[in-house]
């Protein structure tokens, strides 16, 4: 019908006709342009999401939006352009200087400490692990971390039977916290009135009605339904090695380091029985659901006791060494036990008959959990989670809940900032992370000792690692495979740098040797010897920096900074009596930036002329890490107590401070991607990721 057809001056939705003067814009590119000129911020932001539908014209609108007066418009345009591959987009992003708008984005997953407590939900879907760096909640089927609770140093965790609530506990002061397991939100904190004495053990009854906190001379009893402290019993308990609570919350058993088991009536506070028979400290206790028997592990045996009389009913013998952990199936028909002989034994709990013996390859002791359906059991060492089939003893799944077990020593990034490379602690591995999610991509094995430093080539094809095993390894980024190993250092290697074209590598060790390598052939070109400032100061090479033109090399030891002619391997000049731990060369090759080691706490960053070594200016502050933006305009300075500051490298003025985030912050290791879009800093064994929100 004619009345439904567009007229001469109508703008067709999705069309490219120019809008008439005073006309009503209905849609299309012209409509998006019109909304972009609106005074309403939300309308302008919404229009940005549409312009990519209009090809190159829409792309140009987004690029123009990077220069908008509104920071929110800039950020929205940036987020839409971030992963585009067009060259004009990449150039626009380079000029955009995203570091002006950096914020904390996320932290990588995994513990940086050994797991000390754990729990599995009744449906076997959720695993909770606790360590000194907090509590992490995992999907047990996918091995993905769901969230992190910023709650340090838990010593006990328990999941309610309905899978909705998590209880975590500190031993210090007897504090407990209840969390919504689905959202990670804190529900309530429970703390006894008398918190002068530390709690040594905490346990929750299987029906989740009662929680008990054991101290040296008293026991706190909580009603979890009302979340109230019911009473405190004045009982001398001594230091207990393990505890067990009856399902009705009325009987408590405690194993001690004097090899005895004591049993208390929690209604009266009286000691019911003392069980003697183990010849070493008790490592595991459980009270049967019918409250008639106690199961204990200690020395090399498992013992079954009559709870009422205290008499020994049965002893299971089969381990060659001391039992350190055990678990009982929910139907109380099966018990599995693990000893320091590295064997797991499955028993019939009623008869004591051995049903199977399984070999564990893990070198550390671990905890055991049997799933509620009785099909599987789970072993958790300091960081490895294995799921076993209970019937066959076969491992059906395994994953790591660790980031790096120890503080990260070095970070590097792919040129696009999407992949993070890390090493640290006593860990001989290199880990790869997705900066967009914080999740681990893979773990690379090859070094035989701790990896101390990493550096990536600017073209993103390779990265290089160096280790305490005195070797350097070249890795292919695409295949995540080792390409070659460079051997020649006489001591641990602690510093690396690679030139802009990726052909020359410099490496420094604790003996003061600096080796320069041809990366195309893998051959050593020459060796330089770092000076020793005195006989009393180590001359180890702690940091290296190659100038952008590849003609100069800067190196530092504890009290000496040297600059070399890299082309002929001769010293240009040396600066003595300087406390240096970190050095960088600006992207334009003009400045040499040095900062003292954290141990010296001189709190000074010095900017020098690279050509002459003459000091230009200094920055003050508690410094323990630095890096420079690729455009050479921003100096990022990390401080353990002050967060992160961004200085104008050319003027020395403070540009901005990055707002602290909820996690424990520790700088000292910083890296920024070549495109300037992602900044990373260490957080113990994890990585904090910064960028445009």
XYZ file of C-alpha atoms in Angstrom, residues 269-682:
414
model
C 31.423 -31.318 79.712
C 32.596 -34.536 81.359
C 35.246 -36.819 79.917
C 33.575 -40.142 79.092
C 36.598 -42.227 78.230
C 40.290 -42.256 77.436
C 41.268 -44.767 74.745
C 44.814 -46.111 74.707
C 46.375 -48.415 72.137
C 48.150 -46.396 69.450
C 51.924 -46.145 69.755
C 52.163 -42.900 67.762
C 50.061 -39.733 67.629
C 46.518 -40.090 66.300
C 46.076 -38.699 62.773
C 42.390 -39.410 62.041
C 39.152 -39.865 64.017
C 35.502 -40.519 63.102
C 32.366 -41.374 65.098
C 29.818 -43.687 63.462
C 26.361 -42.318 62.545
C 24.735 -44.591 65.175
C 27.147 -43.175 67.826
C 28.309 -46.691 68.804
C 31.885 -46.834 67.483
C 34.976 -44.699 66.985
C 37.430 -45.245 64.132
C 40.993 -44.011 64.653
C 44.219 -44.007 62.644
C 47.683 -43.630 64.069
C 51.055 -45.399 63.736
C 50.602 -48.095 61.041
C 47.141 -49.251 62.139
C 43.425 -48.489 61.985
C 41.514 -49.210 65.197
C 37.787 -49.654 65.855
C 36.563 -48.855 69.389
C 33.297 -49.292 71.298
C 32.267 -45.715 72.080
C 30.312 -46.581 75.235
C 32.816 -48.923 76.894
C 36.048 -47.702 75.333
C 37.054 -51.261 74.467
C 39.056 -52.047 71.335
C 36.944 -54.029 68.839
C 39.312 -54.533 65.899
C 42.689 -53.501 64.487
C 43.461 -53.298 60.764
C 47.102 -54.011 59.922
C 48.539 -53.560 56.439
C 50.499 -50.338 56.055
C 54.287 -50.437 56.289
C 54.609 -46.881 57.565
C 52.613 -44.338 59.583
C 49.070 -43.512 58.409
C 48.623 -39.764 57.891
C 45.089 -39.454 56.477
C 41.892 -41.453 55.947
C 38.288 -41.148 54.755
C 35.119 -43.178 55.343
C 32.298 -43.691 52.839
C 28.908 -42.158 53.631
C 27.341 -45.621 54.076
C 30.102 -46.558 56.556
C 31.009 -49.723 54.657
C 34.435 -48.658 53.335
C 37.476 -46.826 54.683
C 40.522 -45.752 52.710
C 43.810 -44.830 54.358
C 47.049 -43.266 53.164
C 50.474 -43.655 54.759
C 53.933 -42.239 54.225
C 54.813 -45.396 52.272
C 52.859 -43.678 49.411
C 50.163 -46.353 49.303
C 46.409 -45.922 49.610
C 44.619 -48.972 51.042
C 40.894 -49.660 50.693
C 39.298 -51.688 53.538
C 35.965 -53.265 54.426
C 35.137 -51.244 57.528
C 33.097 -54.052 59.096
C 35.591 -56.906 58.675
C 38.971 -55.218 58.240
C 39.503 -57.072 54.956
C 41.781 -55.358 52.426
C 39.852 -54.583 49.254
C 42.613 -52.950 47.251
C 45.955 -51.147 47.318
C 46.669 -48.137 45.123
C 50.011 -46.485 44.426
C 50.209 -42.679 44.799
C 53.009 -40.878 42.964
C 52.646 -37.561 44.786
C 55.685 -36.761 46.921
C 53.763 -34.856 49.600
C 51.155 -35.933 52.126
C 47.556 -35.159 51.238
C 43.989 -35.280 52.450
C 41.360 -37.809 51.354
C 37.662 -37.311 50.571
C 35.090 -39.900 49.441
C 32.217 -38.606 47.315
C 28.722 -39.046 48.720
C 27.679 -41.442 45.944
C 30.595 -43.716 46.879
C 31.821 -43.960 43.302
C 34.996 -41.901 43.666
C 37.503 -40.627 46.149
C 39.564 -37.468 45.908
C 43.131 -36.839 46.991
C 44.355 -33.287 47.513
C 48.061 -32.671 48.006
C 49.597 -29.230 48.443
C 48.248 -28.284 44.989
C 47.212 -31.344 42.913
C 43.642 -32.674 42.941
C 43.202 -36.258 41.735
C 39.831 -37.972 41.332
C 40.033 -41.757 41.637
C 37.524 -44.467 40.861
C 36.928 -46.154 44.203
C 36.289 -49.561 42.665
C 39.383 -49.828 40.462
C 41.769 -47.289 42.001
C 42.278 -45.636 38.614
C 42.790 -41.874 38.389
C 39.984 -40.531 36.200
C 40.760 -36.799 36.455
C 43.511 -34.529 37.700
C 44.127 -30.783 37.871
C 46.185 -28.251 39.755
C 44.712 -25.679 42.157
C 47.996 -23.761 42.253
C 49.151 -20.655 40.479
C 52.817 -20.571 41.473
C 53.758 -22.081 44.819
C 55.905 -19.155 45.833
C 56.332 -15.565 44.786
C 56.438 -14.838 41.044
C 59.925 -13.821 39.918
C 59.253 -12.723 36.320
C 56.407 -11.829 33.959
C 56.206 -11.368 30.196
C 53.386 -10.699 27.737
C 52.564 -11.497 24.137
C 52.644 -8.335 21.963
C 48.820 -8.186 21.874
C 48.605 -8.580 25.653
C 46.283 -11.580 25.434
C 48.753 -14.144 26.841
C 50.773 -13.797 30.030
C 53.915 -15.845 30.726
C 54.991 -16.309 34.348
C 57.545 -18.126 36.485
C 58.414 -18.080 40.145
C 58.977 -19.663 43.522
C 60.788 -22.975 43.518
C 58.638 -24.022 40.564
C 60.569 -25.371 37.526
C 57.605 -24.658 35.253
C 56.385 -21.758 33.107
C 52.687 -20.974 33.124
C 50.612 -19.338 30.403
C 47.485 -17.332 31.302
C 44.608 -15.735 29.406
C 44.617 -12.054 30.381
C 40.916 -11.710 29.442
C 39.739 -14.316 31.956
C 42.655 -14.832 34.342
C 42.469 -18.575 33.684
C 45.491 -20.783 33.123
C 46.036 -21.852 29.511
C 48.853 -24.360 29.992
C 51.961 -25.287 31.958
C 55.315 -25.800 30.225
C 57.898 -28.226 31.592
C 61.576 -28.381 30.684
C 63.771 -26.808 33.355
C 65.021 -28.953 36.233
C 65.161 -26.121 38.770
C 63.355 -22.853 39.517
C 62.785 -20.518 36.567
C 64.001 -17.014 37.444
C 63.334 -14.801 34.429
C 61.393 -14.579 31.172
C 61.483 -12.329 28.119
C 59.352 -12.365 24.938
C 60.337 -11.289 21.433
C 58.571 -8.255 19.991
C 57.183 -10.197 17.044
C 55.549 -12.640 19.469
C 57.027 -15.770 17.868
C 59.232 -16.893 20.773
C 59.886 -16.323 24.437
C 62.987 -17.173 26.453
C 63.367 -18.527 29.991
C 66.392 -18.827 32.285
C 66.767 -20.964 35.371
C 68.766 -21.908 38.420
C 69.683 -25.055 36.462
C 72.137 -22.756 34.551
C 70.330 -23.181 31.228
C 68.357 -20.931 28.883
C 65.436 -22.333 26.902
C 63.878 -20.930 23.738
C 60.144 -21.647 23.359
C 57.890 -21.536 20.298
C 54.794 -19.513 21.228
C 52.421 -21.058 18.681
C 53.225 -24.705 19.444
C 54.154 -24.090 23.114
C 57.164 -26.335 22.582
C 60.820 -25.987 23.503
C 62.895 -25.117 20.443
C 66.407 -25.250 21.889
C 68.512 -25.007 25.045
C 71.504 -22.685 25.479
C 74.221 -23.970 27.816
C 77.310 -22.123 29.025
C 76.630 -20.313 32.301
C 78.520 -21.390 35.414
C 75.856 -20.353 37.944
C 72.180 -19.550 38.358
C 70.818 -17.148 35.720
C 68.780 -14.227 37.016
C 68.515 -11.754 34.121
C 67.613 -11.733 30.424
C 66.866 -9.268 27.652
C 66.291 -9.609 23.932
C 66.846 -6.951 21.257
C 64.049 -5.472 19.140
C 64.534 -7.712 16.097
C 64.684 -10.849 18.254
C 68.142 -11.905 17.025
C 70.360 -11.066 20.016
C 69.891 -12.278 23.587
C 71.810 -11.179 26.695
C 71.854 -13.257 29.897
C 73.457 -12.685 33.311
C 74.319 -15.051 36.164
C 75.348 -14.910 39.827
C 79.063 -15.181 38.965
C 78.867 -11.840 37.160
C 79.029 -13.355 33.678
C 77.013 -11.689 30.909
C 76.685 -13.841 27.815
C 75.533 -12.463 24.465
C 73.919 -15.013 22.132
C 72.934 -15.217 18.480
C 69.354 -16.498 18.697
C 69.251 -17.554 15.048
C 72.171 -19.979 15.446
C 72.031 -20.564 19.217
C 75.742 -19.771 19.454
C 77.424 -17.613 22.071
C 78.913 -14.434 20.553
C 81.002 -13.358 23.557
C 81.079 -13.126 27.369
C 81.332 -9.934 29.426
C 82.454 -9.877 33.049
C 80.460 -7.733 35.463
C 82.808 -5.899 37.835
C 82.757 -6.514 41.561
C 82.418 -3.292 43.535
C 84.350 -4.847 46.426
C 85.377 -8.225 47.764
C 82.461 -8.078 50.181
C 79.684 -7.455 47.685
C 78.338 -10.056 45.267
C 78.726 -9.258 41.577
C 75.718 -11.206 40.326
C 73.904 -9.676 37.355
C 70.372 -8.878 38.558
C 69.003 -6.913 35.602
C 69.807 -6.354 31.918
C 68.449 -3.915 29.319
C 69.276 -3.663 25.603
C 68.725 -0.303 23.896
C 66.102 -0.145 21.096
C 68.786 0.282 18.428
C 70.600 -2.797 19.720
C 73.888 -0.922 20.208
C 74.051 -0.625 24.006
C 73.568 -2.974 26.928
C 73.031 -1.895 30.546
C 73.723 -4.289 33.434
C 73.671 -3.980 37.209
C 74.876 -5.742 40.338
C 74.319 -4.735 43.969
C 76.415 -1.552 43.932
C 77.412 -1.144 40.296
C 75.752 -0.091 37.045
C 77.592 -0.658 33.771
C 76.793 0.328 30.184
C 78.403 -1.600 27.328
C 78.894 -1.230 23.606
C 76.922 -4.293 22.583
C 78.325 -4.398 19.052
C 81.964 -4.903 20.129
C 81.517 -6.030 23.745
C 83.388 -3.187 25.481
C 82.445 -1.138 28.528
C 81.379 2.455 27.830
C 81.140 3.589 31.446
C 80.470 2.339 34.970
C 78.683 3.981 37.907
C 79.808 2.812 41.346
C 78.241 3.128 44.785
C 74.735 2.974 43.345
C 72.093 0.664 44.793
C 70.492 -0.884 41.718
C 68.118 -3.798 41.337
C 65.976 -2.815 38.335
C 67.050 -1.137 35.104
C 65.129 -0.121 31.977
C 65.971 1.818 28.805
C 63.295 4.125 27.393
C 61.791 3.190 23.988
C 63.449 6.199 22.340
C 66.865 5.084 23.655
C 67.416 8.389 25.443
C 66.988 7.464 29.102
C 68.496 4.861 31.416
C 66.124 4.300 34.335
C 67.400 2.566 37.459
C 65.865 1.766 40.842
C 67.397 0.280 43.951
C 66.738 -3.253 45.179
C 63.848 -3.528 47.604
C 66.257 -4.801 50.266
C 68.150 -1.498 50.379
C 65.027 0.689 50.680
C 66.773 3.774 49.267
C 63.419 4.745 47.684
C 64.901 6.444 44.628
C 64.455 6.012 40.872
C 67.139 7.757 38.845
C 66.670 8.922 35.268
C 70.013 9.242 33.427
C 71.186 10.124 29.962
C 71.988 6.715 28.436
C 74.828 8.143 26.346
C 76.726 9.785 29.219
C 75.287 8.354 32.429
C 74.584 11.883 33.689
C 71.646 12.132 36.119
C 68.643 14.084 34.787
C 66.051 13.669 37.552
C 64.949 11.385 40.384
C 61.650 9.986 41.651
C 61.081 9.223 45.309
C 58.843 6.674 46.939
C 58.962 3.140 48.299
C 59.881 1.403 45.068
C 60.057 -2.289 44.318
C 59.210 -2.552 40.634
C 59.001 -0.496 37.441
C 58.249 -0.638 33.735
C 57.737 1.853 30.871
C 54.813 2.270 28.465
C 55.694 1.415 24.839
C 55.196 5.050 23.795
C 57.902 6.055 26.293
C 55.709 8.616 28.038
C 54.659 6.776 31.201
C 56.761 5.231 33.961
C 54.894 2.695 36.092
C 56.237 2.368 39.636
C 55.008 -0.371 41.970
C 55.241 -0.121 45.731
C 54.201 -2.674 48.292
C 52.644 -0.095 50.598
C 51.455 2.562 48.126
C 49.993 0.626 45.224
C 51.000 1.734 41.737
C 51.826 5.228 40.464
C 52.161 6.482 36.882
C 54.709 9.237 36.263
C 55.347 11.313 33.158
C 58.788 10.009 32.206
C 59.773 13.234 30.442
C 58.785 15.693 33.195
C 58.803 13.600 36.366
C 55.246 14.690 37.236
C 52.830 12.242 38.842
C 50.129 11.521 36.270
C 47.863 9.334 38.427
C 47.755 6.578 41.036
C 46.013 3.309 40.266
C 43.267 2.565 42.759
C 43.967 -0.356 45.026
C 41.915 -3.470 44.402
C 40.476 -5.923 46.974
C 43.362 -8.385 46.810
C 46.649 -8.222 48.667
C 48.931 -6.089 46.527
C 52.619 -6.748 46.058
C 54.496 -5.141 43.188
C 58.190 -5.769 42.488
C 57.491 -7.486 39.143
C 55.791 -5.513 36.379
C 55.349 -5.992 32.634
C 53.363 -4.185 29.945
C 52.320 -5.506 26.541
C 53.918 -4.114 23.407
C 50.611 -2.592 22.297
C 50.344 -0.849 25.677
C 46.920 -2.323 26.421
C 47.637 -4.726 29.295
C 49.764 -4.259 32.417
C 50.523 -7.121 34.805
C 51.950 -7.194 38.318
C 52.616 -10.031 40.702
